[in-house]
PDB file of C-alpha atoms in Angstrom:
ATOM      1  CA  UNK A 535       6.637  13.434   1.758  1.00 95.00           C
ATOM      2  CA  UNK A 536       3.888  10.824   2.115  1.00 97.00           C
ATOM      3  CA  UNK A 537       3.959   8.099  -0.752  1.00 97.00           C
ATOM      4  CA  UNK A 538       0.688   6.608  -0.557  1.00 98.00           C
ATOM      5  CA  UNK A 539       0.955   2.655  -1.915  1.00 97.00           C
ATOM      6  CA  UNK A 540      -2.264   0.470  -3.201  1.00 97.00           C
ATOM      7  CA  UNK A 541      -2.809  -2.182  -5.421  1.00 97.00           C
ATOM      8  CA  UNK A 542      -4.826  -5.322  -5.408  1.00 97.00           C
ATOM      9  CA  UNK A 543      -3.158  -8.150  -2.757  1.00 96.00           C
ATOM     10  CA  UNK A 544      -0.712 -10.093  -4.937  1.00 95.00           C
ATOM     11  CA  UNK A 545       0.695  -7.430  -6.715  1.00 96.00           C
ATOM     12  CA  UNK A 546       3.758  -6.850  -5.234  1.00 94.00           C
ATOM     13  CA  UNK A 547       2.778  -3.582  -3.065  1.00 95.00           C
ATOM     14  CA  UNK A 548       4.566  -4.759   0.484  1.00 95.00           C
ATOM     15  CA  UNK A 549       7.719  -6.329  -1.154  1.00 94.00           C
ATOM     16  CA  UNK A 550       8.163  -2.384  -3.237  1.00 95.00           C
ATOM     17  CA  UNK A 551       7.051  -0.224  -0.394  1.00 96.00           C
ATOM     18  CA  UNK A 552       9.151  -2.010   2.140  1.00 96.00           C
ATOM     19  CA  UNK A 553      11.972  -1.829  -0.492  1.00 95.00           C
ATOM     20  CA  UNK A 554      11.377   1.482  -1.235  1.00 96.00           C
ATOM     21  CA  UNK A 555      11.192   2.204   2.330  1.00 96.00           C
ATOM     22  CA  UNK A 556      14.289   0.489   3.078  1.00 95.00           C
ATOM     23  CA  UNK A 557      16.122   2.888   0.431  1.00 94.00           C
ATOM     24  CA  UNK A 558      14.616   6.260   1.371  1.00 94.00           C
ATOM     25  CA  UNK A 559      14.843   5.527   5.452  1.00 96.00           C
ATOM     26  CA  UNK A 560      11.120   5.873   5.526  1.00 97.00           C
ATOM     27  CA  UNK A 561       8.688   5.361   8.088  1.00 98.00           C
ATOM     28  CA  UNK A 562       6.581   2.100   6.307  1.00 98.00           C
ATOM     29  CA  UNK A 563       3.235   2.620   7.859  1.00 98.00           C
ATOM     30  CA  UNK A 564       1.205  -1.211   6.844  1.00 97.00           C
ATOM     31  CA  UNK A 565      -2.188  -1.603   7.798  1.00 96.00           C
ATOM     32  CA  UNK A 566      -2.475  -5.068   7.049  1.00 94.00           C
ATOM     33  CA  UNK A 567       0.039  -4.990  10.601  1.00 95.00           C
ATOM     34  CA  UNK A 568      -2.009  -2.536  12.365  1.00 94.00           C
ATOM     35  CA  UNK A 569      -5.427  -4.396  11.259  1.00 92.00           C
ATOM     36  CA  UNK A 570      -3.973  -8.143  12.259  1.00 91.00           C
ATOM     37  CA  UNK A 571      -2.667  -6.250  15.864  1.00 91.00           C
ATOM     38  CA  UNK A 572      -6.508  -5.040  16.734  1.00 89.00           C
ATOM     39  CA  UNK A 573      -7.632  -8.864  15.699  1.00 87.00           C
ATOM     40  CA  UNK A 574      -5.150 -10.037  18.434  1.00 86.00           C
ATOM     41  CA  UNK A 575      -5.889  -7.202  20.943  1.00 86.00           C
ATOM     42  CA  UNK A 576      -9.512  -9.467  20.899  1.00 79.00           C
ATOM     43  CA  UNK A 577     -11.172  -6.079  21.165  1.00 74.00           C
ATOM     44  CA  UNK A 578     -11.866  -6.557  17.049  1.00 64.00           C
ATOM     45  CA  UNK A 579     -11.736 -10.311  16.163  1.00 61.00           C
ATOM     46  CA  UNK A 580     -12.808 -10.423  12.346  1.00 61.00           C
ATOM     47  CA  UNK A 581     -14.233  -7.339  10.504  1.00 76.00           C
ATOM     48  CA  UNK A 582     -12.282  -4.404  11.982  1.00 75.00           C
ATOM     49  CA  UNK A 583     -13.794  -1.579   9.069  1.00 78.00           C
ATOM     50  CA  UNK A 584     -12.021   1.748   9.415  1.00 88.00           C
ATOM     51  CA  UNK A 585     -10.210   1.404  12.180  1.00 90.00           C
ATOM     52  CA  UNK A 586      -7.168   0.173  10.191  1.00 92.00           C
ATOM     53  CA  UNK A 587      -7.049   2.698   8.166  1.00 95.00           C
ATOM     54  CA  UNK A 588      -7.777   5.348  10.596  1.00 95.00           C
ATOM     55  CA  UNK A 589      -4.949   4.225  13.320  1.00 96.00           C
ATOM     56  CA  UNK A 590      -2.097   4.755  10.264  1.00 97.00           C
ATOM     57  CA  UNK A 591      -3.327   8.021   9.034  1.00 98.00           C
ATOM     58  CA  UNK A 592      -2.618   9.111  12.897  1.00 98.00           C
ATOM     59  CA  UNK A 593       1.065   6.908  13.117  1.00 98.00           C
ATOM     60  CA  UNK A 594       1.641   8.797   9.431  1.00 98.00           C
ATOM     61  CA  UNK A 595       0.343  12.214  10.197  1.00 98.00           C
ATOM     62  CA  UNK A 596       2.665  12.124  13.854  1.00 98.00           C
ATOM     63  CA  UNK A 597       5.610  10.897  11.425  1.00 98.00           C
ATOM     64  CA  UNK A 598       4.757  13.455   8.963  1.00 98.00           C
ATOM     65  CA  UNK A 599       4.943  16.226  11.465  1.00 98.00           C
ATOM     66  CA  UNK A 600       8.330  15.237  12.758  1.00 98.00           C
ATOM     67  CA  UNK A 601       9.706  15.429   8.953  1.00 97.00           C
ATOM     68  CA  UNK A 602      10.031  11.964   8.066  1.00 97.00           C
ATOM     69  CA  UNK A 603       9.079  10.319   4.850  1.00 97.00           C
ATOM     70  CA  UNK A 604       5.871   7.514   5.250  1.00 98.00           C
ATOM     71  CA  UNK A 605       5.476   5.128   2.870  1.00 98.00           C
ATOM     72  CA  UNK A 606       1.576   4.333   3.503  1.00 98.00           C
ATOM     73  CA  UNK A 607       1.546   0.628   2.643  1.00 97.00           C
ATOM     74  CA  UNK A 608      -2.200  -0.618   2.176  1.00 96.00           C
ATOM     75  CA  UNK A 609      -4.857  -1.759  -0.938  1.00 96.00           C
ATOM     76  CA  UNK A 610      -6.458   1.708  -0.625  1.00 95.00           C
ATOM     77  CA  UNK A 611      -9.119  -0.194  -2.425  1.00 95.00           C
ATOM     78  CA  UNK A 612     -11.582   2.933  -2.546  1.00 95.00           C
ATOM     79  CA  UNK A 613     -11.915   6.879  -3.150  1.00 95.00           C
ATOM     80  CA  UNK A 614     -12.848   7.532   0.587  1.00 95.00           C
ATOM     81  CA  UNK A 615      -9.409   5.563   1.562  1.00 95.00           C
ATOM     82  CA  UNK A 616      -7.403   7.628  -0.835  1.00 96.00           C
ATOM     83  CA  UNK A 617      -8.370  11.126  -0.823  1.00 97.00           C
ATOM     84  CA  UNK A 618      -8.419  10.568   3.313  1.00 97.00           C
ATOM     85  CA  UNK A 619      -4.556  10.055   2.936  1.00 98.00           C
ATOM     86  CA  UNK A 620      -4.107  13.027   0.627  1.00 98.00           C
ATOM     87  CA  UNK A 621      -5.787  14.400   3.506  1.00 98.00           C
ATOM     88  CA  UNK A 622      -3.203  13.102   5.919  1.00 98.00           C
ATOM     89  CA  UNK A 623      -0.096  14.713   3.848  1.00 98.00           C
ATOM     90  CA  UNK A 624      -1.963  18.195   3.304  1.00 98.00           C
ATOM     91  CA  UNK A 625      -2.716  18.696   7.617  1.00 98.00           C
ATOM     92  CA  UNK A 626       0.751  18.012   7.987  1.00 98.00           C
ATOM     93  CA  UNK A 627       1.810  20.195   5.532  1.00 98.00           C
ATOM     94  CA  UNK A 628       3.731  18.251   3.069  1.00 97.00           C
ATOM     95  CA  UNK A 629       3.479  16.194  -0.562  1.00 95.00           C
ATOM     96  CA  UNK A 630       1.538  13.466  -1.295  1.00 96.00           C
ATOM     97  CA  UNK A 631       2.454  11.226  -4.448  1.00 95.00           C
ATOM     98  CA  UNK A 632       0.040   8.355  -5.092  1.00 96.00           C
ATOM     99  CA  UNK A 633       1.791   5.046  -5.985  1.00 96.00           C
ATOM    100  CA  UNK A 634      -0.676   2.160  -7.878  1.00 96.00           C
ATOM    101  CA  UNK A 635       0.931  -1.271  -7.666  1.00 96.00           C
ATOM    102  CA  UNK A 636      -0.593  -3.620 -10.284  1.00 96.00           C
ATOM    103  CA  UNK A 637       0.863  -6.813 -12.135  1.00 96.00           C
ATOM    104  CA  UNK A 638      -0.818  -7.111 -15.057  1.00 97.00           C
ATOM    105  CA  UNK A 639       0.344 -10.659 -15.673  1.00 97.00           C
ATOM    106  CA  UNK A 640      -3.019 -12.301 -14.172  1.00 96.00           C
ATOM    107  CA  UNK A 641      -1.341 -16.039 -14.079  1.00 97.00           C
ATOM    108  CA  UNK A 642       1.515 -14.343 -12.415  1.00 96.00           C
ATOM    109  CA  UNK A 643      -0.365 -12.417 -10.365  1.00 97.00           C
ATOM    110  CA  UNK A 644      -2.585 -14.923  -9.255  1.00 97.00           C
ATOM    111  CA  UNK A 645       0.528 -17.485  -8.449  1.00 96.00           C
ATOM    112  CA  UNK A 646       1.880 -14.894  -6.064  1.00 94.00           C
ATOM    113  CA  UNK A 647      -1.270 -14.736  -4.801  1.00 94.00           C
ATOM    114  CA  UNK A 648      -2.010 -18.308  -3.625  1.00 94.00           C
ATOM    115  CA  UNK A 649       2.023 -19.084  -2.736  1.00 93.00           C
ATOM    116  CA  UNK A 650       2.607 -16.110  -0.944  1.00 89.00           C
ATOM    117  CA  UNK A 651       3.289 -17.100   3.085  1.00 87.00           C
ATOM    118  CA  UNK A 652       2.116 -14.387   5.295  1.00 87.00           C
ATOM    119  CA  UNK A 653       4.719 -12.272   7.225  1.00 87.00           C
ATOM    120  CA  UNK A 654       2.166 -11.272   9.834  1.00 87.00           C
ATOM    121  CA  UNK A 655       1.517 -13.943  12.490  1.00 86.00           C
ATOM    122  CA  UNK A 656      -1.677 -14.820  12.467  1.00 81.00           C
ATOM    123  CA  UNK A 657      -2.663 -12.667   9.313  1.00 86.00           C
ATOM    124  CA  UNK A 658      -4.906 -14.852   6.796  1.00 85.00           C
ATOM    125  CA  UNK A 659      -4.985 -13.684   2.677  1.00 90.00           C
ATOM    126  CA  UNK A 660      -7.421 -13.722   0.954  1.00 91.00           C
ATOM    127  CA  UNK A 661      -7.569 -16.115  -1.905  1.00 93.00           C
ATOM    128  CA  UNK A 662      -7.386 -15.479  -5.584  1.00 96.00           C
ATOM    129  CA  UNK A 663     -11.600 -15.118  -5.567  1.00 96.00           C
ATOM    130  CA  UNK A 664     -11.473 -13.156  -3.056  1.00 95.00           C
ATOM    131  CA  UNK A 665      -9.018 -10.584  -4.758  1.00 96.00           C
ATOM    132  CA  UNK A 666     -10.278 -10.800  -8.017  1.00 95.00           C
ATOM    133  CA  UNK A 667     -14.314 -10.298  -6.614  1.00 95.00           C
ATOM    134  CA  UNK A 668     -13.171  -7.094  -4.346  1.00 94.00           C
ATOM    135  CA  UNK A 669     -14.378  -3.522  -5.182  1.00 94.00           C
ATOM    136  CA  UNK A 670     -11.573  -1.619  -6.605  1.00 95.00           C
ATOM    137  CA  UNK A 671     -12.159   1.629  -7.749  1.00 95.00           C
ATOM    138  CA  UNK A 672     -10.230   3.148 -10.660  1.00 94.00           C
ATOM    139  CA  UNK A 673      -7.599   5.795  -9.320  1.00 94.00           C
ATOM    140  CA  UNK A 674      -8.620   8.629 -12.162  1.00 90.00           C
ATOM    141  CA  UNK A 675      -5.128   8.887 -13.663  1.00 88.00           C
ATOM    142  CA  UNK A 676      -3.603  10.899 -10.879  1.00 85.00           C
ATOM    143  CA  UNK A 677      -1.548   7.931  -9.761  1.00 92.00           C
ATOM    144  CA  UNK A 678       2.220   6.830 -10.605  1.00 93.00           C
ATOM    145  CA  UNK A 679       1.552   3.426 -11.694  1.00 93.00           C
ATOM    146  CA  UNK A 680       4.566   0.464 -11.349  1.00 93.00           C
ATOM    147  CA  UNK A 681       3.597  -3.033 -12.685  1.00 95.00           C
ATOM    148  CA  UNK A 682       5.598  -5.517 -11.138  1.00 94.00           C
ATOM    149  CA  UNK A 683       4.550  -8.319 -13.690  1.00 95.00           C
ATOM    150  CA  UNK A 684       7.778  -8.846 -15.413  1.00 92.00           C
ATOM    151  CA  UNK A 685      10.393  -7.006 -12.893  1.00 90.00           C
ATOM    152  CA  UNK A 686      12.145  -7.333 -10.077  1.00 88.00           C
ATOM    153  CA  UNK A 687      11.529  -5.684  -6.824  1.00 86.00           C
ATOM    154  CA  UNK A 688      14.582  -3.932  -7.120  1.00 90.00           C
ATOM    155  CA  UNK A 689      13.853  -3.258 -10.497  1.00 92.00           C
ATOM    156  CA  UNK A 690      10.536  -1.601  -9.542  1.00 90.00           C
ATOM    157  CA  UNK A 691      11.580   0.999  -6.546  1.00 92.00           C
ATOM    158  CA  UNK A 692      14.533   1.826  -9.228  1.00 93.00           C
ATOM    159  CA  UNK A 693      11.853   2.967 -11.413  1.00 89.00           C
ATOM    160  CA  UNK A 694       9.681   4.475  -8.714  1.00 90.00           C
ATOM    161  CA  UNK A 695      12.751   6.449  -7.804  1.00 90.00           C
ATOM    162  CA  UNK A 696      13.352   8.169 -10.758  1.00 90.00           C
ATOM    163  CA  UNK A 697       9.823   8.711 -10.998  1.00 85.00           C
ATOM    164  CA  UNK A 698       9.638  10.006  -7.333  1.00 83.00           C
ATOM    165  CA  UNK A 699      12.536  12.153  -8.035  1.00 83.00           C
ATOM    166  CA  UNK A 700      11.282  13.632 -11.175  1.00 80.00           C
ATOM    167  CA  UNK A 701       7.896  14.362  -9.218  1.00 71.00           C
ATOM    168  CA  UNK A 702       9.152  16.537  -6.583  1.00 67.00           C
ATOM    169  CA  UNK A 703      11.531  18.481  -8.844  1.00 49.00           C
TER     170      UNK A 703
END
């Protein structure tokens, strides 16, 4: 199956998909990796557009094919973004479950923000502005939604589990 992660930066997305990841022996597909590695290839240096997102719907789809579960780990800010990863799951023939990461605790959510340290050399975050001024289109209710405000990482894939589990049932 392809679980397809988003959520504002700050929310907790990475730290639950790589956790969930972890637990399920998925594929975690990040673009935030993918995106920093064309910056450093210095064929894209600052705006890379699509091309992020358009490199991991190949490394999912190829992952997809051979069987594995992908946890698609990106802000998936947009309509275009997400239906072109349902997309993704439905040429390779399996499910797609959509996975909203929010933490609705804006103090909280905004001290993650600016005390986070990136784990991708070289990979800048944007700043609590930045996050709170980006287009983020509403998700129309067809999303699992986990809100990390007040729980634990661990706490959170538990709950996605049982969630996940009672989804493909």
């Amino acid at each position: 199956m392809l679980v397809i992660f988003g959520g504002l930066p700050g929310s907790g997305k990475t730290t639950t998909a790589l956790s969930l990841a972890k637990r399920l022996q998925a594929v975690h597909v990040r673009v935030d990796t993918i995106e920093q590695a064309f910056r450093d290839s210095d064929m894209l240096k600052a705006e890379v557009g699509p091309a992020g997102y358009m490199a991991a719907y190949g490394i999912a789809e190829d992952n997809l094919r051979l069987g594995r579960t992908v946890i698609a780990d990106s802000v998936n800010p947009i309509g275009i973004t997400r239906n072109a990863w349902l997309q993704v799951a439905k040429r390779a023939g399996t499910r797609a479950i959509e996975v909203e990461v929010v933490c609705s605790d804006k103090v909280e959510h905004r001290r993650r923000a600016e005390t986070r340290v990136t784990d991708v050399e070289g990979l800048v975050k944007p700043s609590w502005d930045e996050i709170v001024n980006r287009t983020y289109e509403d998700w129309g209710g067809r999303q699992i939604v986990v809100d990390t405000a007040y729980k634990s990482a661990d706490d959170a894939v538990a709950e996605l589990v049982a969630l996940l589990e009672r989804e493909v049932l």
